[in-house]
Coordinates of C-alpha atoms in Angstrom, one line a residue:
Chain A
D935 CA -33.1 6.8 10.7
T936 CA -34.0 9.5 8.2
E937 CA -37.4 10.5 6.9
V938 CA -36.2 10.5 3.4
T939 CA -35.4 6.9 2.2
Q940 CA -33.0 6.3 -0.7
T941 CA -32.5 2.9 -2.4
P942 CA -30.2 1.3 -3.1
K943 CA -27.5 2.4 -0.6
H944 CA -24.7 1.2 -2.9
L945 CA -24.7 0.6 -6.7
V946 CA -21.9 -0.6 -9.0
M947 CA -22.7 -0.4 -12.7
G948 CA -20.9 -0.6 -16.0
M949 CA -20.9 2.2 -18.5
T950 CA -23.5 0.5 -20.7
N951 CA -25.9 -0.4 -17.9
K952 CA -29.3 1.3 -17.2
K953 CA -30.2 1.6 -13.5
S954 CA -32.4 3.8 -11.4
L955 CA -32.0 5.5 -8.0
K956 CA -35.1 5.9 -5.9
C957 CA -36.1 8.3 -3.2
E958 CA -39.3 8.4 -1.1
Q959 CA -40.7 10.7 1.6
H960 CA -44.0 10.7 3.4
M961 CA -43.8 14.1 5.1
G962 CA -46.1 15.7 2.6
H963 CA -43.3 17.8 1.2
R964 CA -43.9 19.2 -2.2
A965 CA -40.3 20.0 -3.3
M966 CA -37.8 17.3 -3.9
Y967 CA -34.1 17.5 -4.9
W968 CA -31.3 15.5 -6.4
Y969 CA -27.7 16.4 -5.4
K970 CA -24.4 14.9 -6.5
Q971 CA -21.5 14.9 -4.0
K972 CA -17.9 14.1 -4.7
A973 CA -15.5 13.2 -1.9
K974 CA -14.5 16.1 0.3
K975 CA -16.8 18.5 -1.7
P976 CA -20.1 20.1 -0.8
P977 CA -23.3 18.7 -2.6
E978 CA -24.0 20.0 -6.1
L979 CA -27.6 20.6 -7.0
M980 CA -28.7 18.6 -10.1
F981 CA -32.5 18.8 -10.2
V982 CA -35.5 20.3 -8.3
Y983 CA -39.1 19.2 -8.6
S984 CA -41.7 21.5 -7.2
Y985 CA -45.3 20.2 -7.0
E986 CA -44.2 17.3 -9.2
K987 CA -43.0 19.5 -12.0
L988 CA -39.3 19.9 -12.9
S989 CA -38.4 23.4 -11.8
I990 CA -34.6 23.5 -11.9
N991 CA -32.2 21.5 -14.1
E992 CA -28.6 22.6 -13.4
S993 CA -27.4 21.8 -16.9
V994 CA -27.1 18.1 -16.0
P995 CA -26.0 15.8 -18.9
S996 CA -28.9 13.8 -20.5
R997 CA -27.5 10.5 -19.2
F998 CA -29.2 11.5 -16.0
S999 CA -33.0 11.6 -16.3
P1000 CA -35.2 12.5 -13.3
E1001 CA -38.7 11.5 -12.8
C1002 CA -41.3 12.4 -10.2
P1003 CA -44.2 9.9 -10.5
N1004 CA -46.1 11.4 -7.5
S1005 CA -45.5 13.8 -4.6
S1006 CA -43.8 11.1 -2.5
L1007 CA -41.4 9.6 -5.0
L1008 CA -38.5 10.8 -7.0
N1009 CA -36.4 8.7 -9.3
L1010 CA -33.1 9.3 -11.1
H1011 CA -32.7 7.1 -14.2
L1012 CA -29.1 6.4 -15.2
H1013 CA -27.8 5.4 -18.6
A1014 CA -24.4 5.3 -20.2
L1015 CA -22.7 6.9 -17.3
Q1016 CA -19.0 7.8 -17.2
P1017 CA -16.4 6.9 -14.5
E1018 CA -16.4 10.6 -13.4
D1019 CA -20.1 10.1 -12.4
S1020 CA -19.0 8.0 -9.5
A1021 CA -20.2 9.9 -6.4
L1022 CA -22.7 10.0 -3.6
Y1023 CA -26.2 10.9 -4.8
L1024 CA -28.3 12.6 -2.2
C1025 CA -32.0 13.1 -2.3
A1026 CA -33.7 15.8 -0.2
S1027 CA -37.2 17.2 0.3
S1028 CA -38.7 20.4 1.8
Q1029 CA -42.1 21.7 2.5
D1030 CA -41.9 23.6 -0.7
Q1031 CA -39.2 25.3 -2.8
V1032 CA -39.3 28.5 -0.8
I1033 CA -39.8 27.1 2.7
Q1034 CA -36.8 25.1 3.9
P1035 CA -35.1 23.3 5.7
Q1036 CA -34.4 20.4 3.5
H1037 CA -34.4 16.9 4.8
F1038 CA -31.8 14.7 3.3
G1039 CA -31.6 11.0 2.7
D1040 CA -28.5 8.9 3.5
G1041 CA -27.6 8.8 -0.2
T1042 CA -26.7 6.2 -2.8
R1043 CA -23.0 5.6 -3.3
L1044 CA -22.6 5.0 -7.0
S1045 CA -19.5 3.5 -8.6
I1046 CA -19.1 3.3 -12.4
L1047 CA -16.7 0.7 -13.7
Chain B
K292 CA -14.5 33.8 -4.7
N293 CA -17.2 31.4 -3.3
E294 CA -20.5 33.0 -2.3
V295 CA -20.3 31.1 1.0
E296 CA -17.0 30.9 2.8
Q297 CA -16.3 28.8 5.9
S298 CA -13.4 28.8 8.3
P299 CA -11.5 26.9 9.4
Q300 CA -11.5 24.1 6.7
N301 CA -10.1 21.6 9.2
L302 CA -10.3 21.6 13.0
T303 CA -9.0 19.3 15.6
A304 CA -10.1 19.6 19.2
Q305 CA -9.7 17.8 22.5
E306 CA -12.8 16.4 24.1
G307 CA -14.5 19.1 26.3
E308 CA -13.3 22.0 24.3
F309 CA -15.5 24.9 23.1
I310 CA -15.6 25.0 19.3
T311 CA -16.5 27.7 16.9
I312 CA -17.0 27.4 13.1
N313 CA -17.5 30.6 11.1
C314 CA -19.5 31.2 7.9
S315 CA -19.5 34.4 5.7
Y316 CA -21.7 34.9 2.7
S317 CA -21.9 37.6 0.0
V318 CA -25.4 37.1 -1.5
G319 CA -28.8 38.1 -0.3
I320 CA -30.4 35.3 1.6
S321 CA -33.8 34.3 3.1
A322 CA -32.2 31.9 5.6
L323 CA -28.9 30.3 6.6
H324 CA -28.5 26.6 7.5
W325 CA -26.0 24.6 9.4
L326 CA -25.8 21.0 8.4
Q327 CA -23.9 18.0 9.7
Q328 CA -22.5 15.1 7.6
H329 CA -20.9 12.1 9.2
P330 CA -18.3 10.2 7.0
G331 CA -20.0 8.3 4.2
G332 CA -23.4 9.4 5.4
G333 CA -26.4 11.6 4.8
I334 CA -26.8 15.2 5.8
V335 CA -28.7 16.3 8.9
S336 CA -30.1 19.8 9.2
L337 CA -29.0 21.3 12.6
F338 CA -30.3 24.8 12.3
M339 CA -32.2 27.2 10.0
L340 CA -31.7 30.9 11.0
S341 CA -32.9 34.2 9.6
S342 CA -31.9 36.3 12.6
G343 CA -30.5 36.2 16.1
K344 CA -29.5 33.0 17.8
K345 CA -30.8 29.4 18.2
K346 CA -29.7 26.7 20.7
H347 CA -30.2 23.0 20.6
G348 CA -28.5 21.0 23.3
R349 CA -24.8 21.7 23.2
L350 CA -25.1 23.5 19.8
I351 CA -25.6 27.2 19.4
A352 CA -25.9 29.1 16.1
T353 CA -25.9 32.8 15.6
I354 CA -26.3 35.1 12.6
N355 CA -25.5 38.7 12.0
I356 CA -27.5 39.8 8.9
Q357 CA -25.8 43.2 8.7
E358 CA -22.3 41.6 8.7
K359 CA -23.4 38.6 6.6
H360 CA -21.8 36.3 9.1
S361 CA -22.9 33.3 11.1
S362 CA -21.1 31.1 13.7
L363 CA -21.8 27.6 15.0
H364 CA -20.6 26.9 18.5
I365 CA -20.3 23.5 20.1
T366 CA -19.9 23.5 23.9
A367 CA -18.3 20.6 25.8
S368 CA -17.3 18.8 22.5
H369 CA -17.4 15.1 22.3
P370 CA -15.8 12.6 19.9
R371 CA -19.3 11.9 18.5
D372 CA -19.4 15.5 17.3
S373 CA -16.7 14.5 14.7
A374 CA -18.2 15.2 11.3
V375 CA -18.2 17.7 8.5
Y376 CA -20.2 20.9 9.3
I377 CA -21.6 22.7 6.3
C378 CA -23.0 26.2 6.1
A379 CA -25.6 26.8 3.4
V380 CA -27.7 29.8 2.5
S381 CA -31.2 29.8 0.9
A382 CA -31.0 32.1 -2.1
T383 CA -33.0 32.1 -5.4
N384 CA -35.0 29.1 -4.2
K385 CA -32.0 26.8 -3.8
L386 CA -29.3 26.2 -1.3
I387 CA -25.8 27.5 -1.9
F388 CA -23.3 25.5 0.1
G389 CA -20.0 26.4 1.8
T390 CA -17.1 24.0 1.4
G391 CA -17.5 22.5 4.9
T392 CA -15.4 22.3 8.0
L393 CA -14.0 18.9 9.0
L394 CA -14.1 18.6 12.7
A395 CA -12.2 15.9 14.6
V396 CA -12.7 15.7 18.4
Q397 CA -10.1 13.5 20.1
P398 CA -10.8 11.8 23.4

């Protein structure tokens, strides 16, 4: 069991659908991260929230929209995705953006039809 | 050239063998991390190092800051150690990942 919980574990969606990925942690961490991981590759950073404010956007396409409603929750809203967006999406948290280590969730495996 | 390089990329060992995975980096760092990822699964942080050596069970991690090099050792390897081991460095407030080492320990 991980201390970072991601839902759903699997998601299949069409290119015209709108869906959201959710991430929750109750460790009091103030930095939260979204990563995208393709098969046999390391994770790629997408977004970082620090104290509920977006601090890093790694030039991610606008069809991915992050949201941090409070310090425990992180969402990733998906709209009009492309087949190449199929991947494992990992959420992580850390005490703050400077102090690591990061705690990772188990990920959401996303398939775009 | 990647900022974080790992070797080997793939490693097959027999149960009980001593295993070493190496990591070299070319950027200034505040810490180095060793992570473990099982197939299809999430990532577990094994160690965070800024100097010296750390040990947890059968795992040992070392870092040489002057040489910008770290090693992860597994003693008495077991099939359940089969996973991808990823070296990552903390730099500019984010992690920079190596490409990972796929370890298979055969019984």
